[in-house]
Each structure stands twice: as C-alpha cells, then as structure tokens.
mmCIF file of C-alpha atoms and ligand atoms in Angstrom:
data_model
loop_
_atom_site.group_PDB
_atom_site.id
_atom_site.type_symbol
_atom_site.label_atom_id
_atom_site.label_comp_id
_atom_site.label_asym_id
_atom_site.label_seq_id
_atom_site.Cartn_x
_atom_site.Cartn_y
_atom_site.Cartn_z
ATOM 1 C CA MET A 14 -16.498 19.377 -20.159
ATOM 2 C CA LYS A 15 -14.962 21.461 -17.359
ATOM 3 C CA LYS A 16 -11.196 21.496 -17.518
ATOM 4 C CA GLU A 17 -9.955 20.672 -14.063
ATOM 5 C CA ILE A 18 -6.411 20.404 -12.804
ATOM 6 C CA LEU A 19 -4.903 16.902 -12.664
ATOM 7 C CA TYR A 20 -1.783 16.072 -10.680
ATOM 8 C CA LEU A 21 0.039 12.757 -10.999
ATOM 9 C CA VAL A 22 1.944 11.711 -7.888
ATOM 10 C CA ILE A 23 4.789 9.242 -8.403
ATOM 11 C CA PRO A 24 6.960 7.999 -5.512
ATOM 12 C CA CYS A 25 10.501 7.227 -6.657
ATOM 13 C CA TYR A 26 13.152 5.266 -4.830
ATOM 14 C CA ASN A 27 16.375 4.626 -6.753
ATOM 15 C CA GLU A 28 14.574 4.960 -10.064
ATOM 16 C CA GLU A 29 17.347 6.517 -12.201
ATOM 17 C CA ALA A 30 16.964 3.684 -14.707
ATOM 18 C CA VAL A 31 13.335 4.433 -15.509
ATOM 19 C CA LEU A 32 12.720 8.128 -14.781
ATOM 20 C CA LYS A 33 13.610 9.657 -18.139
ATOM 21 C CA GLU A 34 11.560 7.153 -20.107
ATOM 22 C CA THR A 35 8.651 7.525 -17.669
ATOM 23 C CA ALA A 36 8.807 11.305 -18.038
ATOM 24 C CA LYS A 37 8.826 11.024 -21.828
ATOM 25 C CA ARG A 38 5.761 8.804 -21.908
ATOM 26 C CA LEU A 39 3.857 10.930 -19.386
ATOM 27 C CA ASP A 40 4.701 14.117 -21.257
ATOM 28 C CA VAL A 41 3.014 12.696 -24.361
ATOM 29 C CA LYS A 42 0.059 11.392 -22.367
ATOM 30 C CA ILE A 43 -0.638 14.581 -20.392
ATOM 31 C CA ASN A 44 -0.311 16.820 -23.435
ATOM 32 C CA ASP A 45 -2.712 14.564 -25.266
ATOM 33 C CA LEU A 46 -5.229 14.940 -22.424
ATOM 34 C CA ILE A 47 -4.783 18.715 -22.444
ATOM 35 C CA LYS A 48 -5.332 18.758 -26.220
ATOM 36 C CA LYS A 49 -8.497 16.693 -25.836
ATOM 37 C CA LYS A 50 -9.616 19.356 -23.331
ATOM 38 C CA MET A 51 -10.075 16.766 -20.592
ATOM 39 C CA ILE A 52 -7.761 18.520 -18.141
ATOM 40 C CA SER A 53 -6.402 22.014 -17.536
ATOM 41 C CA ASP A 54 -2.965 23.023 -18.808
ATOM 42 C CA LYS A 55 -2.056 23.732 -15.172
ATOM 43 C CA SER A 56 -1.841 19.964 -14.655
ATOM 44 C CA ARG A 57 1.457 18.575 -13.362
ATOM 45 C CA VAL A 58 3.437 15.389 -12.823
ATOM 46 C CA VAL A 59 5.045 15.325 -9.358
ATOM 47 C CA PHE A 60 7.931 12.954 -8.727
ATOM 48 C CA VAL A 61 8.459 12.321 -5.022
ATOM 49 C CA ASN A 62 12.059 11.447 -4.239
ATOM 50 C CA ASP A 63 11.932 9.022 -1.314
ATOM 51 C CA GLY A 64 15.515 9.436 -0.115
ATOM 52 C CA SER A 65 17.078 7.721 -3.121
ATOM 53 C CA LYS A 66 20.758 6.788 -2.991
ATOM 54 C CA ASP A 67 21.305 7.183 -6.717
ATOM 55 C CA LYS A 68 20.853 10.090 -9.163
ATOM 56 C CA THR A 69 17.046 10.125 -8.915
ATOM 57 C CA TRP A 70 16.777 13.634 -7.438
ATOM 58 C CA GLU A 71 19.306 15.084 -9.916
ATOM 59 C CA ILE A 72 17.204 13.689 -12.763
ATOM 60 C CA ILE A 73 13.994 15.094 -11.271
ATOM 61 C CA LYS A 74 15.595 18.540 -10.922
ATOM 62 C CA GLU A 75 16.789 18.364 -14.509
ATOM 63 C CA LEU A 76 13.315 17.381 -15.747
ATOM 64 C CA HIS A 77 11.820 20.258 -13.783
ATOM 65 C CA THR A 78 14.123 22.863 -15.316
ATOM 66 C CA GLN A 79 13.588 21.512 -18.837
ATOM 67 C CA ASN A 80 9.818 21.204 -18.680
ATOM 68 C CA HIS A 81 7.397 22.944 -16.317
ATOM 69 C CA LEU A 82 5.063 19.929 -16.552
ATOM 70 C CA PHE A 83 7.343 18.100 -14.112
ATOM 71 C CA SER A 84 7.516 18.998 -10.445
ATOM 72 C CA GLY A 85 9.664 17.461 -7.738
ATOM 73 C CA LEU A 86 9.127 16.827 -4.066
ATOM 74 C CA ASN A 87 12.216 15.871 -2.107
ATOM 75 C CA LEU A 88 11.830 14.062 1.226
ATOM 76 C CA SER A 89 14.389 14.370 3.983
ATOM 77 C CA ARG A 90 15.110 10.604 3.925
ATOM 78 C CA ASN A 91 13.751 7.241 2.803
ATOM 79 C CA ARG A 92 10.349 6.622 4.422
ATOM 80 C CA GLY A 93 8.988 3.838 2.221
ATOM 81 C CA HIS A 94 6.489 3.773 -0.615
ATOM 82 C CA GLN A 95 3.313 4.459 1.413
ATOM 83 C CA ASN A 96 4.722 7.470 3.274
ATOM 84 C CA ALA A 97 6.268 8.897 0.124
ATOM 85 C CA LEU A 98 2.926 8.591 -1.618
ATOM 86 C CA LEU A 99 1.139 10.268 1.288
ATOM 87 C CA ALA A 100 3.692 13.097 1.288
ATOM 88 C CA GLY A 101 2.997 13.678 -2.400
ATOM 89 C CA LEU A 102 -0.780 13.546 -2.026
ATOM 90 C CA MET A 103 -0.852 15.908 0.959
ATOM 91 C CA THR A 104 1.470 18.388 -0.749
ATOM 92 C CA VAL A 105 -0.412 18.597 -4.035
ATOM 93 C CA LYS A 106 -3.956 18.635 -2.684
ATOM 94 C CA GLU A 107 -3.715 22.427 -2.416
ATOM 95 C CA TYR A 108 -3.043 22.768 -6.147
ATOM 96 C CA ALA A 109 -5.058 20.009 -7.791
ATOM 97 C CA ASP A 110 -8.723 19.188 -8.334
ATOM 98 C CA MET A 111 -7.943 15.513 -8.844
ATOM 99 C CA VAL A 112 -4.844 13.447 -8.177
ATOM 100 C CA ILE A 113 -3.759 10.115 -9.619
ATOM 101 C CA SER A 114 -1.108 8.042 -7.836
ATOM 102 C CA MET A 115 1.041 5.559 -9.728
ATOM 103 C CA ASP A 116 4.454 3.860 -9.688
ATOM 104 C CA ALA A 117 7.550 5.210 -11.401
ATOM 105 C CA ASP A 118 8.006 2.079 -13.523
ATOM 106 C CA LEU A 119 4.668 2.599 -15.357
ATOM 107 C CA GLN A 120 3.635 -0.988 -14.750
ATOM 108 C CA ASP A 121 0.147 0.418 -14.457
ATOM 109 C CA ASP A 122 -1.286 1.163 -17.885
ATOM 110 C CA ILE A 123 -1.322 4.962 -18.337
ATOM 111 C CA ASN A 124 -3.917 4.717 -21.091
ATOM 112 C CA VAL A 125 -6.704 4.148 -18.589
ATOM 113 C CA ILE A 126 -6.150 7.654 -17.181
ATOM 114 C CA ASP A 127 -8.800 8.808 -19.673
ATOM 115 C CA GLN A 128 -11.332 6.497 -18.050
ATOM 116 C CA PHE A 129 -10.266 7.619 -14.568
ATOM 117 C CA ILE A 130 -10.984 11.218 -15.528
ATOM 118 C CA LYS A 131 -14.329 10.325 -17.125
ATOM 119 C CA GLU A 132 -15.408 8.568 -13.949
ATOM 120 C CA TYR A 133 -14.328 11.634 -11.982
ATOM 121 C CA TYR A 134 -16.436 13.938 -14.160
ATOM 122 C CA ASN A 135 -19.306 11.479 -13.726
ATOM 123 C CA GLY A 136 -19.234 12.140 -10.005
ATOM 124 C CA SER A 137 -16.776 9.652 -8.483
ATOM 125 C CA ASP A 138 -14.492 11.031 -5.790
ATOM 126 C CA ILE A 139 -12.372 7.891 -5.799
ATOM 127 C CA VAL A 140 -11.594 5.732 -8.834
ATOM 128 C CA TYR A 141 -9.784 2.452 -8.155
ATOM 129 C CA GLY A 142 -7.546 0.944 -10.801
ATOM 130 C CA VAL A 143 -8.031 -2.821 -10.655
ATOM 131 C CA ARG A 144 -5.818 -5.355 -12.413
ATOM 132 C CA SER A 145 -7.907 -7.535 -14.680
ATOM 133 C CA LYS A 146 -5.356 -10.299 -15.164
ATOM 134 C CA ARG A 147 -1.860 -10.898 -13.936
ATOM 135 C CA ALA A 148 -0.717 -12.606 -17.099
ATOM 136 C CA LYS A 149 2.706 -10.956 -16.960
ATOM 137 C CA ASP A 150 3.444 -11.478 -13.267
ATOM 138 C CA THR A 151 5.547 -14.453 -12.253
ATOM 139 C CA PHE A 152 3.569 -17.338 -10.793
ATOM 140 C CA PHE A 153 5.054 -16.594 -7.372
ATOM 141 C CA LYS A 154 4.078 -12.893 -7.398
ATOM 142 C CA LYS A 155 0.579 -13.675 -8.633
ATOM 143 C CA PHE A 156 0.071 -16.441 -6.087
ATOM 144 C CA THR A 157 1.340 -14.438 -3.099
ATOM 145 C CA ALA A 158 -0.398 -11.212 -4.135
ATOM 146 C CA GLU A 159 -3.810 -12.772 -4.759
ATOM 147 C CA GLY A 160 -3.467 -14.886 -1.613
ATOM 148 C CA PHE A 161 -2.794 -11.649 0.252
ATOM 149 C CA TYR A 162 -6.003 -9.980 -0.978
ATOM 150 C CA LYS A 163 -8.066 -13.065 -0.107
ATOM 151 C CA PHE A 164 -6.505 -13.334 3.337
ATOM 152 C CA MET A 165 -7.098 -9.631 4.015
ATOM 153 C CA GLN A 166 -10.753 -10.011 3.112
ATOM 154 C CA LYS A 167 -11.036 -13.084 5.404
ATOM 155 C CA MET A 168 -9.504 -10.974 8.172
ATOM 156 C CA GLY A 169 -12.290 -8.462 7.722
ATOM 157 C CA VAL A 170 -10.267 -5.696 6.069
ATOM 158 C CA ASP A 171 -12.361 -3.904 3.475
ATOM 159 C CA ILE A 172 -9.975 -3.635 0.517
ATOM 160 C CA VAL A 173 -10.711 -3.597 -3.196
ATOM 161 C CA TYR A 174 -9.604 -6.921 -4.712
ATOM 162 C CA ASN A 175 -6.497 -6.627 -6.923
ATOM 163 C CA HIS A 176 -6.301 -2.866 -6.460
ATOM 164 C CA ALA A 177 -2.878 -1.509 -5.491
ATOM 165 C CA ASP A 178 -2.095 2.189 -5.306
ATOM 166 C CA TYR A 179 -3.115 3.162 -8.831
ATOM 167 C CA ARG A 180 -6.120 5.381 -8.157
ATOM 168 C CA LEU A 181 -7.669 8.766 -8.679
ATOM 169 C CA MET A 182 -8.815 10.859 -5.742
ATOM 170 C CA SER A 183 -10.660 14.162 -5.759
ATOM 171 C CA LYS A 184 -9.626 17.136 -3.671
ATOM 172 C CA ARG A 185 -12.272 16.455 -1.057
ATOM 173 C CA ALA A 186 -11.357 12.766 -0.858
ATOM 174 C CA LEU A 187 -7.782 13.905 -0.135
ATOM 175 C CA GLU A 188 -9.071 16.292 2.533
ATOM 176 C CA GLY A 189 -10.795 13.245 4.008
ATOM 177 C CA LEU A 190 -7.582 11.237 3.851
ATOM 178 C CA SER A 191 -5.710 13.986 5.697
ATOM 179 C CA GLU A 192 -7.970 13.366 8.707
ATOM 180 C CA PHE A 193 -6.472 9.877 9.150
ATOM 181 C CA LYS A 194 -3.514 10.375 11.433
ATOM 182 C CA GLU A 195 -2.154 6.850 11.685
ATOM 183 C CA VAL A 196 1.552 6.214 11.471
ATOM 184 C CA ASN A 197 1.306 2.595 10.288
ATOM 185 C CA LEU A 198 0.176 3.512 6.816
ATOM 186 C CA PHE A 199 -1.704 1.087 4.624
ATOM 187 C CA LEU A 200 -3.379 3.383 2.138
ATOM 188 C CA ARG A 201 -5.456 0.828 0.300
ATOM 189 C CA GLY A 202 -7.122 -0.062 3.598
ATOM 190 C CA ILE A 203 -7.743 3.574 4.572
ATOM 191 C CA VAL A 204 -9.076 4.912 1.269
ATOM 192 C CA PRO A 205 -12.318 2.831 1.290
ATOM 193 C CA LEU A 206 -12.972 4.187 4.809
ATOM 194 C CA ILE A 207 -13.126 7.763 3.479
ATOM 195 C CA GLY A 208 -16.457 7.118 1.795
ATOM 196 C CA PHE A 209 -17.885 9.200 -1.106
ATOM 197 C CA GLN A 210 -18.931 7.772 -4.448
ATOM 198 C CA SER A 211 -16.342 5.474 -5.967
ATOM 199 C CA SER A 212 -15.910 3.405 -9.102
ATOM 200 C CA VAL A 213 -13.540 0.829 -10.549
ATOM 201 C CA VAL A 214 -11.562 0.865 -13.798
ATOM 202 C CA GLU A 215 -9.910 -2.353 -14.995
ATOM 203 C CA TYR A 216 -6.515 -2.486 -16.648
ATOM 204 C CA GLU A 217 -3.732 -4.887 -17.536
ATOM 205 C CA ARG A 218 -0.516 -4.522 -15.556
ATOM 206 C CA ASN A 219 2.746 -4.590 -17.510
ATOM 207 C CA GLU A 220 6.249 -5.674 -16.632
ATOM 208 C CA ARG A 221 8.758 -3.166 -15.288
ATOM 209 C CA PHE A 222 10.564 -1.800 -18.389
ATOM 210 C CA ALA A 223 13.845 -1.117 -16.545
ATOM 211 C CA GLY A 224 15.424 -1.309 -13.098
ATOM 212 C CA GLU A 225 14.373 -3.855 -10.533
ATOM 213 C CA SER A 226 11.541 -4.217 -8.042
ATOM 214 C CA LYS A 227 11.914 -2.296 -4.777
ATOM 215 C CA TYR A 228 9.534 -4.731 -3.120
ATOM 216 C CA PRO A 229 11.501 -7.861 -2.310
ATOM 217 C CA LEU A 230 9.703 -10.690 -0.482
ATOM 218 C CA LYS A 231 10.750 -9.370 2.933
ATOM 219 C CA LYS A 232 9.183 -5.936 2.337
ATOM 220 C CA MET A 233 6.092 -7.559 0.834
ATOM 221 C CA LEU A 234 5.591 -9.730 3.900
ATOM 222 C CA SER A 235 6.040 -6.864 6.333
ATOM 223 C CA PHE A 236 3.639 -4.750 4.264
ATOM 224 C CA ALA A 237 1.036 -7.520 4.362
ATOM 225 C CA PHE A 238 1.500 -7.943 8.100
ATOM 226 C CA ASP A 239 1.093 -4.187 8.660
ATOM 227 C CA GLY A 240 -2.052 -4.232 6.581
ATOM 228 C CA ILE A 241 -3.611 -6.966 8.669
ATOM 229 C CA THR A 242 -2.614 -5.714 12.103
ATOM 230 C CA SER A 243 -3.516 -2.094 11.333
ATOM 231 C CA PHE A 244 -7.040 -2.907 10.272
ATOM 232 C CA SER A 245 -8.158 -6.062 11.998
ATOM 233 C CA ILE A 246 -8.299 -7.279 15.578
ATOM 234 C CA LYS A 247 -9.322 -10.752 14.410
ATOM 235 C CA PRO A 248 -5.895 -12.253 15.214
ATOM 236 C CA ILE A 249 -6.342 -11.173 18.846
ATOM 237 C CA ARG A 250 -9.822 -12.648 18.947
ATOM 238 C CA PHE A 251 -8.419 -15.842 17.451
ATOM 239 C CA ILE A 252 -6.060 -16.113 20.421
ATOM 240 C CA LEU A 253 -9.020 -15.812 22.766
ATOM 241 C CA PHE A 254 -10.785 -18.699 21.041
ATOM 242 C CA LEU A 255 -7.579 -20.704 20.990
ATOM 243 C CA GLY A 256 -7.282 -20.101 24.734
ATOM 244 C CA ILE A 257 -10.835 -21.311 25.363
ATOM 245 C CA PHE A 258 -10.206 -24.388 23.236
ATOM 246 C CA MET A 259 -6.964 -25.163 25.091
ATOM 247 C CA MET A 260 -8.769 -24.807 28.407
ATOM 248 C CA SER A 261 -11.334 -27.452 27.440
ATOM 249 C CA VAL A 262 -8.610 -29.755 26.160
ATOM 250 C CA SER A 263 -6.698 -29.433 29.420
ATOM 251 C CA VAL A 264 -9.791 -30.345 31.458
ATOM 252 C CA ALA A 265 -10.014 -33.543 29.396
ATOM 253 C CA ILE A 266 -6.306 -34.164 29.965
ATOM 254 C CA LEU A 267 -6.712 -33.601 33.720
ATOM 255 C CA ILE A 268 -9.423 -36.241 33.898
ATOM 256 C CA TYR A 269 -7.375 -38.595 31.753
ATOM 257 C CA SER A 270 -4.240 -38.225 33.896
ATOM 258 C CA LEU A 271 -6.216 -38.783 37.113
ATOM 259 C CA VAL A 272 -7.643 -41.977 35.649
ATOM 260 C CA VAL A 273 -4.172 -43.123 34.592
ATOM 261 C CA LYS A 274 -2.783 -42.301 38.077
ATOM 262 C CA PHE A 275 -5.449 -44.362 39.856
ATOM 263 C CA LEU A 276 -4.798 -47.252 37.512
ATOM 264 C CA GLY A 277 -1.145 -47.049 38.612
ATOM 265 C CA ASN A 278 0.602 -46.521 35.246
ATOM 266 C CA THR A 279 2.266 -43.164 35.994
ATOM 267 C CA VAL A 280 5.683 -43.750 34.410
ATOM 268 C CA SER A 281 4.338 -44.233 30.949
ATOM 269 C CA GLY A 282 3.026 -41.048 29.416
ATOM 270 C CA TRP A 283 6.414 -39.379 29.102
ATOM 271 C CA THR A 284 5.876 -38.805 25.381
ATOM 272 C CA PHE A 285 2.549 -37.278 26.124
ATOM 273 C CA ILE A 286 3.991 -34.802 28.638
ATOM 274 C CA VAL A 287 6.861 -33.758 26.414
ATOM 275 C CA CYS A 288 4.486 -33.186 23.507
ATOM 276 C CA SER A 289 2.160 -31.125 25.673
ATOM 277 C CA ILE A 290 4.951 -28.914 26.947
ATOM 278 C CA TRP A 291 6.150 -28.126 23.457
ATOM 279 C CA LEU A 292 2.696 -27.564 22.075
ATOM 280 C CA LEU A 293 1.627 -25.285 24.909
ATOM 281 C CA GLY A 294 4.926 -23.420 24.854
ATOM 282 C CA GLY A 295 4.540 -22.876 21.163
ATOM 283 C CA ILE A 296 1.008 -21.606 21.414
ATOM 284 C CA GLN A 297 1.966 -19.223 24.202
ATOM 285 C CA MET A 298 4.898 -17.822 22.281
ATOM 286 C CA LEU A 299 2.737 -17.340 19.231
ATOM 287 C CA SER A 300 0.047 -15.589 21.209
ATOM 288 C CA LEU A 301 2.523 -13.319 22.940
ATOM 289 C CA GLY A 302 3.962 -12.468 19.554
ATOM 290 C CA VAL A 303 0.615 -11.441 18.133
ATOM 291 C CA ILE A 304 -0.235 -9.379 21.213
ATOM 292 C CA GLY A 305 3.217 -7.804 21.090
ATOM 293 C CA GLU A 306 2.620 -6.823 17.487
ATOM 294 C CA TYR A 307 -0.462 -4.851 18.468
ATOM 295 C CA ILE A 308 1.255 -3.283 21.449
ATOM 296 C CA GLY A 309 4.050 -2.241 19.116
ATOM 297 C CA LYS A 310 1.452 -0.569 16.907
ATOM 298 C CA ILE A 311 -0.021 1.290 19.889
ATOM 299 C CA TYR A 312 3.476 2.348 20.891
ATOM 300 C CA SER A 313 4.297 3.888 17.527
ATOM 301 C CA GLU A 314 0.847 5.487 17.182
ATOM 302 C CA THR A 315 1.038 7.161 20.613
ATOM 303 C CA LYS A 316 4.349 8.771 19.724
ATOM 304 C CA ALA A 317 2.590 10.248 16.679
ATOM 305 C CA ARG A 318 5.854 11.013 14.935
ATOM 306 C CA PRO A 319 5.687 12.804 11.585
ATOM 307 C CA ARG A 320 5.145 10.404 8.726
ATOM 308 C CA TYR A 321 7.419 12.333 6.393
ATOM 309 C CA ILE A 322 9.399 15.556 6.301
ATOM 310 C CA VAL A 323 9.608 17.621 3.126
ATOM 311 C CA LYS A 324 12.999 19.008 2.194
ATOM 312 C CA GLU A 325 11.970 20.984 -0.896
ATOM 313 C CA PHE A 326 9.115 21.254 -3.382
ATOM 314 C CA LEU A 327 9.876 22.354 -6.932
ATOM 315 C CA ASN A 328 6.667 23.443 -8.633
ATOM 316 C CA LYS A 329 6.098 26.211 -11.113
HETATM 317 N N1 UDP B 657 9.177 3.091 -3.695
HETATM 318 C C1 UDP B 657 9.382 4.177 -2.829
HETATM 319 N N2 UDP B 657 10.055 3.965 -1.639
HETATM 320 C C2 UDP B 657 10.530 2.733 -1.262
HETATM 321 C C3 UDP B 657 10.288 1.629 -2.141
HETATM 322 C C4 UDP B 657 9.605 1.850 -3.350
HETATM 323 O O1 UDP B 657 8.963 5.300 -3.118
HETATM 324 O O2 UDP B 657 11.118 2.616 -0.192
HETATM 325 C C5 UDP B 657 8.447 3.303 -4.986
HETATM 326 C C6 UDP B 657 9.176 2.841 -6.234
HETATM 327 O O3 UDP B 657 10.085 3.799 -6.691
HETATM 328 C C7 UDP B 657 8.023 2.627 -7.208
HETATM 329 C C8 UDP B 657 6.883 2.173 -6.299
HETATM 330 O O4 UDP B 657 7.264 2.546 -4.961
HETATM 331 O O5 UDP B 657 7.626 3.820 -7.851
HETATM 332 C C9 UDP B 657 6.618 0.690 -6.377
HETATM 333 O O6 UDP B 657 7.820 -0.031 -6.276
HETATM 334 P P1 UDP B 657 8.176 -1.249 -7.249
HETATM 335 O O7 UDP B 657 7.771 -0.939 -8.652
HETATM 336 O O8 UDP B 657 9.631 -1.564 -7.049
HETATM 337 O O9 UDP B 657 7.267 -2.397 -6.639
HETATM 338 P P2 UDP B 657 6.565 -3.640 -7.407
HETATM 339 O O10 UDP B 657 5.882 -3.056 -8.609
HETATM 340 O O11 UDP B 657 7.654 -4.572 -7.759
HETATM 341 O O12 UDP B 657 5.607 -4.173 -6.393
HETATM 342 MG MG1 MG B 658 6.692 -1.918 -10.005
#
C-alpha cells in the first residue's frame, strides 16, 4: 500500500475540557496507523481554534511544542463551526493527500478511520461517515436531527442521510471545494456537488465525554434554515403556489359576497371579514419573510467578505 499523508482537521471552540484527552486518543490512533503502514509519518492532527474564550489556544500551543504530530491553526475570531472547518481544510490541502474532518469531542468513532483510508485507497475521493443508529442521542436530538435530514431531502437538497461533518476528502476533492465561493456555508450540502467517486462508512456516534454541546437549539435551527435557503428555492416557489391558490379563493369569496349583498344581508359577515384580514395578513407577512431571507442571502453573497482570517499556523 502507498503511504500517503493524512491530516485530521478538528475545529475547536471553548474545548479546554476535552482537548488533552482527545489529543491522547488521537496520538495512539495515528501512531497505530503509521505502524500499520497505512499512512505516512508526515501525517498531522490540526486543531483549529475558532476564537475560543477559554484556554483552548494555550493548550493547542502546548500540544504542538510537546509533540510534532499536533499542529494548530488560530483564527482571528469566532466564525462558527462551518467556517472554522473550511479554514482548516483550505490551509492543510497544500500539505495533505487526504484530510478527515471531525469534532473535538470525539463523538464520532475514531476507529472507523481505518475504513475511511481503505475506501480512499480503493479510489474514493470522498468518504462520508454515516451514523448507523442514534442510540445514545437524547430523544429530542434524534427527533430534530432526523426530521432535519428528511425535510432537507423533501426540499430538494441533495445531502447524505445522517451524515454530519465526519468525512474524508482527497486533495483534489478539496481543490474542488475551494472553487465554491459562497459565504453562507453549509458544507454537507456543497460536498456532494463536487462530484468524484464517493463511498459511505457507517459508525456509531458516542456521547460527548466532557464539556457541553456548542450547538444549542437556537444555533441548530439557524443552521438548518441556512441549509435550506442556501440550497433550495422551493420555499419561494411554494409562495407562488400559495399566491395562486389565494387568488382562486378570493374569486370565490368575491362571488359569495356579491350574492350576499344582493340578498341584502350585508351586516352579518363581520366574523368572516375579520378572519380574512388576519389570514391574508399572516400569509403576506410569512411570504415577505421568506423572500427577505433570500434577499439577505444575496446581500451577504454580493459583499463576498472573507469567510475566515488566519492569525497563525503552527505546523512542523
Ligand atoms: N465549534 C466551532 N465553532 C463554534 C461552535 C462549535 O468550531 O462556533 C466546534 C466544536 O468545538 C466541536 C464541533 O464544532 O468540535 C461540534 O460542536 P459540538 O460537539 O458542540 O456539537 P454537537 O456534537 O453537540 O452537535
Ligand atoms: Mg459534539
């Protein structure tokens, strides 16, 4: 087997509670892979510090000085998980033949890395890690997350079911990714658009071993909303159909009110009018909101601001 260079990219935001343990486990894992001659000894683990407010960067620097396996990429400020991940991927694509992205809390089983690499040597440019079960997630997380994937698919977004950001990408897949310039990042929607041969590896997701989730409900919802509005114009089309439907209903109402007028019962019907006003007002507000959301997207895309700014990169 050829020994190619593997880089792991791990975005970290306030992860002081987990970093040392994560580093310990990855050290064992990577050295094992090097011993099995699956990867080159130039392979690295890159922690991306996403503007953490705690000691995360100090710990990364310490790990880097103690062990050359660990590299650190420091961003100028907090830019969110997706941007931090992109920053890491774009920085390491010069050095690596293949790159695996994962979370700092090692909820994604690191023992399937072997399979990822095998699939890569078998010709896959992209290997998706897919959660087989969600036995250890809370009912709420499981329900909302799986509902999200189903809804996305209904909305016509081509995403891999139950795949988050645990994946392997080859150098040329990363070159492909660098061609996507969008600011509203939703990586798991973009990656399938790159093309190339891909495969899927199943794994069981664990609980976080320390620290707490950086994805509270509010962030999850806004992430889901970004995913839908960045990849699908179905909501806009839905408004069009709603408009057509409302038009036909109002023709019926026009006829009805004329009939009522000629029968001379005009005072009654107050309830009906009040209901109509509220319903129509509501639908209009909703529609404006959806359109506004897309205009907002256009606004931020036209500014084409940088998605991240690198402060320093420690790699040796
Ligand atoms: N993360 C980040 N920037 C942020 C929020 C999160 O880089 O603004 C990282 C975080 O450190 C972790 C990964 O994104 O490595 C996933 O976060 P978390 O494990 O808290 O999410 P969950 O697994 O609960 O969905
Ligand atoms: Mg997690």
